[in-house]
mmCIF file of C-alpha atoms in Angstrom:
data_model
loop_
_atom_site.group_PDB
_atom_site.id
_atom_site.type_symbol
_atom_site.label_atom_id
_atom_site.label_comp_id
_atom_site.label_asym_id
_atom_site.label_seq_id
_atom_site.Cartn_x
_atom_site.Cartn_y
_atom_site.Cartn_z
ATOM 1 C CA MET A 1 0.145 0.295 0.083
ATOM 2 C CA SER A 2 1.280 3.326 -0.582
ATOM 3 C CA ARG A 3 1.476 6.175 1.970
ATOM 4 C CA GLU A 4 -1.830 7.666 0.237
ATOM 5 C CA GLY A 5 -3.400 4.464 0.506
ATOM 6 C CA VAL A 6 -2.369 3.656 4.251
ATOM 7 C CA GLU A 7 -3.834 7.009 5.330
ATOM 8 C CA HIS A 8 -7.158 6.686 3.746
ATOM 9 C CA ALA A 9 -7.426 3.027 5.202
ATOM 10 C CA LEU A 10 -6.726 4.069 8.753
ATOM 11 C CA ARG A 11 -9.418 7.181 8.675
ATOM 12 C CA ALA A 12 -11.753 4.893 7.154
ATOM 13 C CA ARG A 13 -11.102 2.022 9.502
ATOM 14 C CA ALA A 14 -11.078 4.715 12.517
ATOM 15 C CA ASP A 15 -14.588 6.186 11.233
ATOM 16 C CA GLU A 16 -15.696 2.100 11.246
ATOM 17 C CA ARG A 17 -14.032 1.635 14.229
ATOM 18 C CA ASP A 18 -16.257 4.131 16.256
ATOM 19 C CA ARG A 19 -19.577 3.282 14.360
ATOM 20 C CA VAL A 20 -19.247 -0.350 15.444
ATOM 21 C CA SER A 21 -18.531 0.731 19.357
ATOM 22 C CA GLY A 22 -21.468 3.268 19.052
ATOM 23 C CA ASP A 23 -23.836 0.569 17.944
ATOM 24 C CA LEU A 24 -22.416 -1.883 20.795
ATOM 25 C CA LEU A 25 -23.165 0.607 23.479
ATOM 26 C CA ASP A 26 -26.878 1.118 22.444
ATOM 27 C CA LEU A 27 -27.058 -2.467 21.897
ATOM 28 C CA GLU A 28 -25.994 -2.906 25.849
ATOM 29 C CA SER A 29 -28.215 -0.111 26.650
ATOM 30 C CA HIS A 30 -31.437 -1.432 25.262
ATOM 31 C CA THR A 31 -34.352 -1.511 27.644
ATOM 32 C CA THR A 32 -35.289 -5.160 26.546
ATOM 33 C CA TYR A 33 -31.775 -5.959 26.727
ATOM 34 C CA GLN A 34 -31.036 -4.403 30.369
ATOM 35 C CA LEU A 35 -34.374 -6.701 31.388
ATOM 36 C CA LEU A 36 -33.051 -9.418 30.028
ATOM 37 C CA LYS A 37 -29.608 -9.542 32.093
ATOM 38 C CA GLY A 38 -31.390 -9.697 35.513
ATOM 39 C CA SER A 39 -34.267 -12.000 34.489
ATOM 40 C CA SER A 40 -34.533 -15.674 35.331
ATOM 41 C CA LEU A 41 -36.014 -16.993 31.850
ATOM 42 C CA ARG A 42 -36.518 -20.748 30.892
ATOM 43 C CA GLY A 43 -37.643 -22.640 27.945
ATOM 44 C CA GLU A 44 -37.297 -21.746 24.199
ATOM 45 C CA THR A 45 -36.153 -17.929 25.217
ATOM 46 C CA GLN A 46 -33.333 -19.302 27.642
ATOM 47 C CA ARG A 47 -32.002 -21.674 24.894
ATOM 48 C CA ARG A 48 -32.325 -18.814 22.099
ATOM 49 C CA TRP A 49 -30.587 -15.710 24.752
ATOM 50 C CA ALA A 50 -28.170 -18.353 26.208
ATOM 51 C CA ALA A 51 -27.129 -18.682 22.248
ATOM 52 C CA ALA A 52 -27.138 -14.643 21.803
ATOM 53 C CA GLN A 53 -25.297 -13.939 24.403
ATOM 54 C CA GLU A 54 -22.415 -16.641 23.090
ATOM 55 C CA SER A 55 -22.824 -14.555 20.181
ATOM 56 C CA LEU A 56 -22.247 -11.520 22.111
ATOM 57 C CA ALA A 57 -19.276 -12.663 23.623
ATOM 58 C CA THR A 58 -17.795 -13.441 20.426
ATOM 59 C CA LEU A 59 -18.803 -9.870 19.188
ATOM 60 C CA TRP A 60 -16.803 -8.611 22.010
ATOM 61 C CA SER A 61 -14.183 -10.224 21.685
ATOM 62 C CA LEU A 62 -13.859 -9.991 17.685
ATOM 63 C CA ASN A 63 -14.337 -6.021 18.570
ATOM 64 C CA ASP A 64 -11.259 -6.168 21.018
ATOM 65 C CA ALA A 65 -9.027 -7.720 18.223
ATOM 66 C CA TYR A 66 -9.912 -5.514 15.335
ATOM 67 C CA ARG A 67 -9.611 -2.111 18.297
ATOM 68 C CA GLY A 68 -6.030 -3.879 18.647
ATOM 69 C CA VAL A 69 -5.008 -4.157 15.276
ATOM 70 C CA LEU A 70 -6.342 -0.715 14.628
ATOM 71 C CA ARG A 71 -4.231 0.591 17.780
ATOM 72 C CA ASP A 72 -1.120 -1.284 16.670
ATOM 73 C CA ALA A 73 -1.478 0.420 12.828
ATOM 74 C CA GLU A 74 -2.028 3.861 14.599
ATOM 75 C CA GLN A 75 1.071 3.578 16.865
ATOM 76 C CA ILE A 76 3.337 2.649 13.543
ATOM 77 C CA ARG A 77 1.800 5.581 11.655
ATOM 78 C CA ALA A 78 2.681 7.866 14.496
ATOM 79 C CA THR A 79 6.157 7.146 14.928
ATOM 80 C CA ARG A 80 7.222 9.629 12.171
ATOM 81 C CA ALA A 81 5.836 11.624 8.944
ATOM 82 C CA ARG A 82 7.660 9.570 5.988
ATOM 83 C CA LEU A 83 7.168 5.743 6.341
ATOM 84 C CA THR A 84 9.690 3.650 5.810
ATOM 85 C CA PRO A 85 9.072 0.488 2.889
ATOM 86 C CA GLU A 86 9.608 -2.249 5.837
ATOM 87 C CA GLN A 87 6.614 0.270 7.723
ATOM 88 C CA LEU A 88 4.446 0.374 4.677
ATOM 89 C CA SER A 89 4.742 -3.437 4.490
ATOM 90 C CA ARG A 90 3.644 -4.069 7.745
ATOM 91 C CA LEU A 91 0.693 -1.666 7.895
ATOM 92 C CA THR A 92 -0.471 -3.186 4.565
ATOM 93 C CA GLU A 93 -0.113 -6.433 6.548
ATOM 94 C CA LEU A 94 -2.170 -4.911 9.516
ATOM 95 C CA LEU A 95 -5.127 -3.020 7.343
ATOM 96 C CA ALA A 96 -5.508 -5.472 4.640
ATOM 97 C CA GLY A 97 -3.979 -9.042 5.659
ATOM 98 C CA PRO A 98 -5.323 -11.785 8.192
ATOM 99 C CA SER A 99 -3.969 -9.545 10.965
ATOM 100 C CA VAL A 100 -6.969 -10.101 13.705
ATOM 101 C CA VAL A 101 -6.398 -13.003 15.616
ATOM 102 C CA LEU A 102 -9.238 -14.986 16.949
ATOM 103 C CA ARG A 103 -8.013 -17.113 20.005
ATOM 104 C CA ALA A 104 -9.268 -20.566 20.098
ATOM 105 C CA THR A 105 -12.006 -21.234 22.849
ATOM 106 C CA ALA A 106 -12.231 -23.940 25.640
ATOM 107 C CA LYS A 107 -14.789 -26.227 24.787
ATOM 108 C CA PRO A 108 -16.864 -28.614 27.163
ATOM 109 C CA VAL A 109 -14.922 -31.811 27.403
ATOM 110 C CA GLU A 110 -17.347 -33.833 25.633
ATOM 111 C CA GLN A 111 -16.671 -31.493 22.595
ATOM 112 C CA ARG A 112 -12.669 -31.314 22.930
ATOM 113 C CA SER A 113 -10.101 -33.200 20.818
ATOM 114 C CA LEU A 114 -6.958 -34.171 21.812
ATOM 115 C CA LEU A 115 -5.148 -32.423 19.023
ATOM 116 C CA PRO A 116 -4.312 -28.772 19.424
ATOM 117 C CA GLN A 117 -6.907 -26.210 19.251
ATOM 118 C CA LYS A 118 -5.532 -23.655 16.207
ATOM 119 C CA ASP A 119 -6.498 -19.888 16.482
ATOM 120 C CA GLU A 120 -8.017 -18.187 13.456
ATOM 121 C CA ARG A 121 -6.558 -15.579 11.830
ATOM 122 C CA LEU A 122 -9.033 -12.695 9.991
ATOM 123 C CA THR A 123 -8.832 -9.765 7.830
ATOM 124 C CA LEU A 124 -10.303 -6.614 9.076
ATOM 125 C CA ASP A 125 -13.061 -7.486 6.394
ATOM 126 C CA GLN A 126 -13.883 -10.515 7.860
ATOM 127 C CA THR A 127 -13.554 -9.349 11.086
ATOM 128 C CA LEU A 128 -16.379 -7.139 10.783
ATOM 129 C CA THR A 129 -18.456 -9.420 8.628
ATOM 130 C CA ARG A 130 -18.384 -11.780 11.382
ATOM 131 C CA MET A 131 -19.194 -9.188 14.043
ATOM 132 C CA ASP A 132 -22.301 -8.219 12.032
ATOM 133 C CA ALA A 133 -23.444 -11.625 12.053
ATOM 134 C CA ALA A 134 -23.192 -11.733 15.759
ATOM 135 C CA PHE A 135 -24.710 -8.415 16.249
ATOM 136 C CA ARG A 136 -27.920 -9.531 13.994
ATOM 137 C CA GLU A 137 -28.128 -12.985 15.884
ATOM 138 C CA VAL A 138 -28.317 -10.856 18.879
ATOM 139 C CA THR A 139 -30.514 -7.919 18.035
ATOM 140 C CA SER A 140 -33.216 -11.097 16.394
ATOM 141 C CA ALA A 141 -33.674 -12.300 19.456
ATOM 142 C CA LEU A 142 -33.960 -9.143 21.384
ATOM 143 C CA ASN A 143 -36.460 -8.109 18.449
ATOM 144 C CA ASP A 144 -38.505 -11.450 18.824
ATOM 145 C CA ILE A 145 -38.701 -10.936 22.733
ATOM 146 C CA ASP A 146 -39.467 -7.076 22.380
ATOM 147 C CA ALA A 147 -42.487 -7.812 19.903
ATOM 148 C CA VAL A 148 -44.277 -10.311 22.477
ATOM 149 C CA TRP A 149 -43.590 -8.191 25.715
ATOM 150 C CA ASN A 150 -44.896 -5.126 23.343
ATOM 151 C CA ALA A 151 -48.333 -6.997 22.182
ATOM 152 C CA VAL A 152 -49.206 -8.966 25.525
ATOM 153 C CA LEU A 153 -47.413 -7.041 28.513
ATOM 154 C CA PRO A 154 -49.457 -3.975 28.133
ATOM 155 C CA ARG A 155 -52.822 -6.663 27.791
ATOM 156 C CA LEU A 156 -51.563 -8.213 30.779
ATOM 157 C CA ASP A 157 -51.949 -4.570 32.673
ATOM 158 C CA GLY A 158 -55.061 -4.129 30.917
ATOM 159 C CA ALA A 159 -56.620 -7.213 32.862
ATOM 160 C CA ASP A 160 -54.970 -6.538 35.971
ATOM 161 C CA GLY A 161 -56.889 -3.079 36.280
ATOM 162 C CA ASP A 162 -59.957 -4.754 34.945
ATOM 163 C CA LEU A 163 -59.281 -7.522 38.251
ATOM 164 C CA ARG A 164 -59.049 -4.274 40.608
ATOM 165 C CA HIS A 165 -61.914 -2.327 38.900
ATOM 166 C CA ILE A 166 -64.036 -5.513 39.186
ATOM 167 C CA ARG A 167 -62.885 -5.835 43.265
ATOM 168 C CA ASP A 168 -63.614 -2.088 43.509
ATOM 169 C CA LEU A 169 -67.235 -2.650 41.905
ATOM 170 C CA GLU A 170 -67.715 -5.819 44.496
ATOM 171 C CA ARG A 171 -66.968 -3.615 47.311
ATOM 172 C CA ARG A 172 -69.338 -0.820 46.590
ATOM 173 C CA LEU A 173 -71.970 -3.347 45.595
ATOM 174 C CA GLY A 174 -71.551 -5.655 48.516
ATOM 175 C CA GLU A 175 -71.329 -8.650 46.713
ATOM 176 C CA GLY A 176 -69.451 -10.472 44.103
ATOM 177 C CA ALA A 177 -68.049 -13.580 42.243
ATOM 178 C CA ASP A 178 -64.808 -15.996 43.804
ATOM 179 C CA LEU A 179 -62.393 -14.735 41.353
ATOM 180 C CA THR A 180 -59.279 -16.639 42.915
ATOM 181 C CA ALA A 181 -58.867 -18.839 39.771
ATOM 182 C CA GLN A 182 -58.759 -15.686 37.559
ATOM 183 C CA GLU A 183 -56.441 -13.803 39.593
ATOM 184 C CA ALA A 184 -54.136 -17.149 39.498
ATOM 185 C CA GLU A 185 -54.270 -17.607 35.916
ATOM 186 C CA LEU A 186 -53.470 -14.315 35.302
ATOM 187 C CA LYS A 187 -50.253 -14.436 37.312
ATOM 188 C CA ARG A 188 -49.401 -17.656 35.704
ATOM 189 C CA LEU A 189 -49.629 -16.023 32.455
ATOM 190 C CA ARG A 190 -47.836 -13.295 33.452
ATOM 191 C CA GLY A 191 -44.944 -15.359 35.018
ATOM 192 C CA SER A 192 -44.706 -17.151 31.253
ATOM 193 C CA VAL A 193 -44.833 -14.430 29.349
ATOM 194 C CA VAL A 194 -42.058 -12.662 31.429
ATOM 195 C CA GLU A 195 -39.767 -15.796 31.870
ATOM 196 C CA ASP A 196 -40.467 -17.254 28.341
ATOM 197 C CA PRO A 197 -42.073 -14.940 25.770
ATOM 198 C CA LEU A 198 -40.445 -17.414 22.731
ATOM 199 C CA GLY A 199 -42.207 -20.208 24.475
ATOM 200 C CA PRO A 200 -45.876 -21.614 23.607
ATOM 201 C CA SER A 201 -48.260 -18.211 22.995
ATOM 202 C CA ALA A 202 -50.410 -16.791 26.266
ATOM 203 C CA GLU A 203 -52.537 -14.919 23.794
ATOM 204 C CA PRO A 204 -55.287 -17.513 23.113
ATOM 205 C CA ASP A 205 -55.692 -18.079 26.892
ATOM 206 C CA LEU A 206 -55.271 -14.141 27.503
ATOM 207 C CA ASP A 207 -58.401 -13.780 25.011
ATOM 208 C CA ARG A 208 -60.511 -15.927 26.862
ATOM 209 C CA LEU A 209 -59.356 -14.414 30.399
ATOM 210 C CA THR A 210 -59.963 -11.004 28.859
ATOM 211 C CA ARG A 211 -63.295 -12.103 27.591
ATOM 212 C CA LEU A 212 -64.342 -13.528 31.435
ATOM 213 C CA LEU A 213 -63.297 -10.759 33.098
ATOM 214 C CA ALA A 214 -64.711 -7.927 30.734
ATOM 215 C CA GLY A 215 -68.154 -10.173 31.147
ATOM 216 C CA SER A 216 -67.745 -9.995 34.789
ATOM 217 C CA ARG A 217 -67.104 -6.075 35.022
ATOM 218 C CA ALA A 218 -70.019 -5.708 33.106
ATOM 219 C CA GLU A 219 -72.289 -7.786 34.888
ATOM 220 C CA LEU A 220 -70.971 -5.910 37.960
ATOM 221 C CA GLU A 221 -71.252 -2.314 36.402
ATOM 222 C CA LEU A 222 -74.901 -3.078 35.451
ATOM 223 C CA ALA A 223 -75.812 -4.492 39.057
ATOM 224 C CA LEU A 224 -74.485 -1.368 40.237
ATOM 225 C CA THR A 225 -76.344 0.794 38.003
ATOM 226 C CA VAL A 226 -79.636 -1.364 38.620
ATOM 227 C CA LYS A 227 -79.038 -0.805 42.570
ATOM 228 C CA ASP A 228 -79.013 2.611 42.023
ATOM 229 C CA GLU A 229 -81.620 3.087 39.611
ATOM 230 C CA PHE A 230 -84.030 0.151 40.473
ATOM 231 C CA ALA A 231 -86.767 2.407 42.018
ATOM 232 C CA ARG A 232 -86.775 4.566 39.315
ATOM 233 C CA ARG A 233 -86.747 1.777 36.780
ATOM 234 C CA ARG A 234 -89.416 -0.469 38.594
ATOM 235 C CA GLU A 235 -91.638 2.727 38.536
ATOM 236 C CA ASP A 236 -90.745 2.976 34.764
ATOM 237 C CA LEU A 237 -91.370 -1.130 34.239
ATOM 238 C CA VAL A 238 -94.793 -0.729 36.019
ATOM 239 C CA ALA A 239 -95.761 2.151 33.297
ATOM 240 C CA ALA A 240 -94.408 0.224 30.769
ATOM 241 C CA LEU A 241 -96.682 -2.994 31.825
ATOM 242 C CA ASP A 242 -99.915 -0.197 31.792
ATOM 243 C CA ARG A 243 -98.916 -0.016 28.270
ATOM 244 C CA VAL A 244 -98.975 -3.453 27.715
ATOM 245 C CA ARG A 245 -102.248 -3.860 28.719
ATOM 246 C CA GLY A 246 -103.625 -0.749 26.718
ATOM 247 C CA ALA A 247 -101.909 -2.378 23.751
ATOM 248 C CA GLU A 248 -103.279 -5.636 24.480
ATOM 249 C CA SER A 249 -107.142 -4.073 25.000
ATOM 250 C CA GLU A 250 -106.956 -2.433 21.772
ATOM 251 C CA ALA A 251 -105.745 -5.541 20.196
ATOM 252 C CA ARG A 252 -108.537 -7.431 22.017
ATOM 253 C CA LEU A 253 -111.101 -4.522 20.915
ATOM 254 C CA ALA A 254 -109.438 -4.944 17.033
ATOM 255 C CA HIS A 255 -110.489 -8.785 16.892
ATOM 256 C CA GLY A 256 -114.054 -8.164 18.566
ATOM 257 C CA ALA A 257 -114.512 -5.622 15.527
ATOM 258 C CA VAL A 258 -113.068 -7.723 12.777
ATOM 259 C CA VAL A 259 -114.254 -10.953 13.872
ATOM 260 C CA VAL A 260 -117.750 -10.492 12.674
ATOM 261 C CA LYS A 261 -116.754 -9.093 9.314
ATOM 262 C CA ILE A 262 -113.629 -11.165 8.680
ATOM 263 C CA ALA A 263 -113.335 -14.822 9.011
ATOM 264 C CA LEU A 264 -110.154 -15.241 11.460
ATOM 265 C CA PRO A 265 -108.459 -18.566 12.480
ATOM 266 C CA PRO A 266 -108.557 -19.544 16.270
ATOM 267 C CA GLN A 267 -104.933 -18.419 16.662
ATOM 268 C CA ALA A 268 -105.622 -14.877 15.674
ATOM 269 C CA GLN A 269 -107.559 -14.478 19.165
ATOM 270 C CA PRO A 270 -104.888 -11.864 20.835
ATOM 271 C CA ARG A 271 -102.971 -13.511 23.700
ATOM 272 C CA GLY A 272 -102.250 -11.073 26.609
ATOM 273 C CA ARG A 273 -98.964 -11.215 28.873
ATOM 274 C CA ALA A 274 -99.314 -8.056 30.888
ATOM 275 C CA GLU A 275 -100.280 -10.077 33.815
ATOM 276 C CA SER A 276 -97.765 -12.726 33.637
ATOM 277 C CA LEU A 277 -95.193 -9.735 33.300
ATOM 278 C CA ALA A 278 -96.760 -8.379 36.448
ATOM 279 C CA ALA A 279 -96.590 -11.571 38.456
ATOM 280 C CA GLU A 280 -92.740 -11.455 37.368
ATOM 281 C CA LEU A 281 -92.312 -7.981 38.674
ATOM 282 C CA ASP A 282 -93.933 -8.855 42.085
ATOM 283 C CA ALA A 283 -91.500 -12.299 42.219
ATOM 284 C CA LEU A 284 -88.592 -10.003 41.537
ATOM 285 C CA ASP A 285 -89.699 -7.279 44.171
ATOM 286 C CA ALA A 286 -89.672 -10.192 47.039
ATOM 287 C CA SER A 287 -86.657 -12.023 45.573
ATOM 288 C CA ALA A 288 -83.469 -12.680 47.435
ATOM 289 C CA ASP A 289 -81.227 -12.626 44.230
ATOM 290 C CA THR A 290 -78.176 -10.926 44.150
ATOM 291 C CA TRP A 291 -77.766 -7.403 42.373
ATOM 292 C CA VAL A 292 -76.492 -9.328 39.571
ATOM 293 C CA LEU A 293 -79.124 -11.627 39.027
ATOM 294 C CA ARG A 294 -82.024 -9.109 39.699
ATOM 295 C CA ALA A 295 -80.171 -6.913 37.408
ATOM 296 C CA LYS A 296 -80.440 -9.383 34.339
ATOM 297 C CA ARG A 297 -84.212 -10.212 35.436
ATOM 298 C CA LEU A 298 -85.295 -6.549 35.659
ATOM 299 C CA ALA A 299 -83.441 -5.940 31.885
ATOM 300 C CA ALA A 300 -85.310 -9.135 30.583
ATOM 301 C CA LEU A 301 -88.349 -8.207 31.905
ATOM 302 C CA GLU A 302 -88.148 -4.465 30.563
ATOM 303 C CA GLU A 303 -87.411 -6.106 27.135
ATOM 304 C CA GLU A 304 -90.495 -8.445 27.202
ATOM 305 C CA ALA A 305 -92.680 -5.693 28.122
ATOM 306 C CA ARG A 306 -91.646 -3.669 24.872
ATOM 307 C CA LYS A 307 -91.856 -7.064 22.965
ATOM 308 C CA ALA A 308 -95.086 -7.419 24.481
ATOM 309 C CA ALA A 309 -96.567 -3.931 23.785
ATOM 310 C CA GLU A 310 -95.176 -3.846 20.129
ATOM 311 C CA GLN A 311 -96.643 -7.147 19.248
ATOM 312 C CA SER A 312 -100.340 -6.072 20.640
ATOM 313 C CA GLN A 313 -99.826 -2.863 18.842
ATOM 314 C CA THR A 314 -98.793 -4.846 15.366
ATOM 315 C CA THR A 315 -101.679 -7.657 15.790
ATOM 316 C CA ALA A 316 -104.293 -4.824 16.238
ATOM 317 C CA LYS A 317 -102.921 -3.314 12.748
ATOM 318 C CA ALA A 318 -102.881 -6.140 11.035
ATOM 319 C CA LEU A 319 -106.353 -6.828 12.295
ATOM 320 C CA TYR A 320 -107.508 -3.641 11.088
ATOM 321 C CA GLY A 321 -105.486 -4.216 7.786
ATOM 322 C CA LEU A 322 -107.745 -7.309 7.187
ATOM 323 C CA VAL A 323 -110.848 -4.984 7.238
ATOM 324 C CA SER A 324 -108.588 -2.466 4.681
ATOM 325 C CA ARG A 325 -108.102 -5.714 2.218
ATOM 326 C CA ARG A 326 -111.476 -6.284 2.222
ATOM 327 C CA ASP A 327 -112.306 -2.891 0.949
ATOM 328 C CA GLU A 328 -109.528 -2.976 -1.430
ATOM 329 C CA LEU A 329 -111.064 -6.401 -3.223
ATOM 330 C CA ARG A 330 -114.531 -4.486 -3.095
ATOM 331 C CA GLY A 331 -113.282 -1.623 -5.009
ATOM 332 C CA ARG A 332 -111.255 -4.004 -7.318
ATOM 333 C CA LEU A 333 -114.550 -5.677 -8.183
ATOM 334 C CA GLY A 334 -116.241 -2.815 -8.978
ATOM 335 C CA ALA A 335 -113.345 -1.693 -11.269
ATOM 336 C CA CYS A 336 -113.064 -5.036 -12.895
ATOM 337 C CA GLN A 337 -117.264 -4.899 -13.280
ATOM 338 C CA VAL A 338 -116.966 -1.299 -15.199
ATOM 339 C CA MET A 339 -114.363 -2.796 -17.336
ATOM 340 C CA ALA A 340 -116.883 -6.120 -18.136
ATOM 341 C CA VAL A 341 -119.750 -3.097 -19.202
ATOM 342 C CA ARG A 342 -117.124 -1.061 -21.348
ATOM 343 C CA LYS A 343 -116.423 -4.367 -22.961
ATOM 344 C CA GLY A 344 -119.792 -5.622 -23.697
ATOM 345 C CA LEU A 345 -119.106 -8.641 -21.094
ATOM 346 C CA ALA A 346 -122.056 -7.236 -18.522
ATOM 347 C CA GLU A 347 -124.544 -9.844 -19.790
ATOM 348 C CA ASP A 348 -121.970 -12.604 -20.381
ATOM 349 C CA PRO A 349 -123.439 -15.427 -18.626
ATOM 350 C CA ALA A 350 -119.850 -16.863 -17.536
ATOM 351 C CA ALA A 351 -118.364 -13.507 -16.591
ATOM 352 C CA SER A 352 -121.850 -12.601 -14.784
ATOM 353 C CA GLU A 353 -121.432 -15.714 -12.844
ATOM 354 C CA LEU A 354 -117.825 -14.965 -11.846
ATOM 355 C CA PHE A 355 -118.760 -11.800 -10.727
ATOM 356 C CA GLU A 356 -122.077 -12.519 -8.629
ATOM 357 C CA ARG A 357 -119.232 -15.429 -6.848
ATOM 358 C CA ALA A 358 -116.804 -13.059 -5.720
ATOM 359 C CA ARG A 359 -119.233 -10.310 -5.147
ATOM 360 C CA VAL A 360 -121.294 -12.768 -2.488
ATOM 361 C CA LEU A 361 -117.893 -13.633 -0.580
ATOM 362 C CA LEU A 362 -117.115 -10.002 -0.507
ATOM 363 C CA TRP A 363 -120.312 -9.185 1.587
ATOM 364 C CA THR A 364 -120.823 -12.133 3.453
ATOM 365 C CA ALA A 365 -119.762 -11.713 7.105
ATOM 366 C CA PRO A 366 -117.525 -13.141 8.326
ATOM 367 C CA CYS A 367 -115.815 -12.972 4.905
ATOM 368 C CA ASP A 368 -113.307 -15.751 3.909
ATOM 369 C CA LEU A 369 -110.668 -13.373 2.484
ATOM 370 C CA THR A 370 -108.076 -16.374 0.790
ATOM 371 C CA ARG A 371 -111.175 -17.070 -1.125
ATOM 372 C CA ALA A 372 -112.892 -13.584 -1.955
ATOM 373 C CA ALA A 373 -109.323 -12.808 -3.580
ATOM 374 C CA ALA A 374 -109.192 -15.691 -5.656
ATOM 375 C CA ALA A 375 -112.522 -14.893 -6.949
ATOM 376 C CA VAL A 376 -112.018 -11.719 -7.474
ATOM 377 C CA GLU A 377 -108.636 -12.742 -9.086
ATOM 378 C CA THR A 378 -110.588 -15.163 -11.630
ATOM 379 C CA TYR A 379 -112.985 -12.789 -12.489
ATOM 380 C CA GLN A 380 -110.488 -10.092 -13.532
ATOM 381 C CA ARG A 381 -108.523 -12.569 -15.371
ATOM 382 C CA ALA A 382 -111.806 -13.377 -17.247
ATOM 383 C CA ILE A 383 -112.365 -9.618 -17.979
ATOM 384 C CA HIS A 384 -108.857 -9.254 -19.598
ATOM 385 C CA GLY A 385 -107.953 -12.667 -20.706
ATOM 386 C CA GLY A 386 -111.029 -14.057 -21.748
ATOM 387 C CA LYS A 387 -112.545 -17.157 -20.456
ATOM 388 C CA PRO A 388 -110.873 -18.888 -17.570
#
């Protein structure tokens, strides 16, 4: 190497040494690295981190040897302003030749040989490649562990928060369920994630536990709300039952008014639910259930009352709709009769017979709507399309 080549190589290698040193310092100050240094690991994580630590030890050993070669080269360069051919030759050997010595490491007895272990010699470029591979293995393990911790530990903290909130709700409510098993499961999951994040995934069990805690929390929050609002909601439910009675009365009136006009099947008779719901409310008042159960029963009663009122209103509307349907069919029959006159079919015996049949069905009380609709349709086809 020329003097200029040596100067350029020394500057480049010095910059490279400083960059590598900075990366190694950043690695050792990494939060997950610091946590792992003091952690008790097991399973797959213990195996993976042990391999990473071996790579890290190799990395530091290579870095020390690399820096030693550069230090020797810089000392030679600093001895004089004008380098001799012998010094240039030595610097060339250090900067471009296999100048880094990687000492043979002691192996466990089961892996040893009686033959002497030879040291390995590497160029600076080869040393850097080896350091980069070791660095990547360590950071890969860190990234994998960090990804699991970042994903799961906040969820475990959230589950802990839910558990504390549930305990607070139980104290305010004066009742609650035994969550000892859930507490133990949460502790087990946290230990598993902290000690072996790369082992079997804890997320399926955590998903199940999270759903269970969320359900318990929702039940207790609802129970507390019901306890605070029970008197008001009971009054609202009593008023809702009065509305159910009114809607059922309207449905019975509609049935009574329609059944004399329209032929109805037995199942069309409206059935009342107001009294059975009122009995359930009385039973709730006398119940010794927990507030969690009373909250569920009250919510169910409120929903049943709403449905019963809607059903009775729908029934009344449907019954009155049958009379409207009959009147619509009467109108269609009249329109068809006008059309028959225009087409000169008013005196046609067949058409007249069809008209009379439909008329009798529509003006007979109670009216059979199904047969009447079919008769009107038959008469209409006869008028528009000839004989049926």
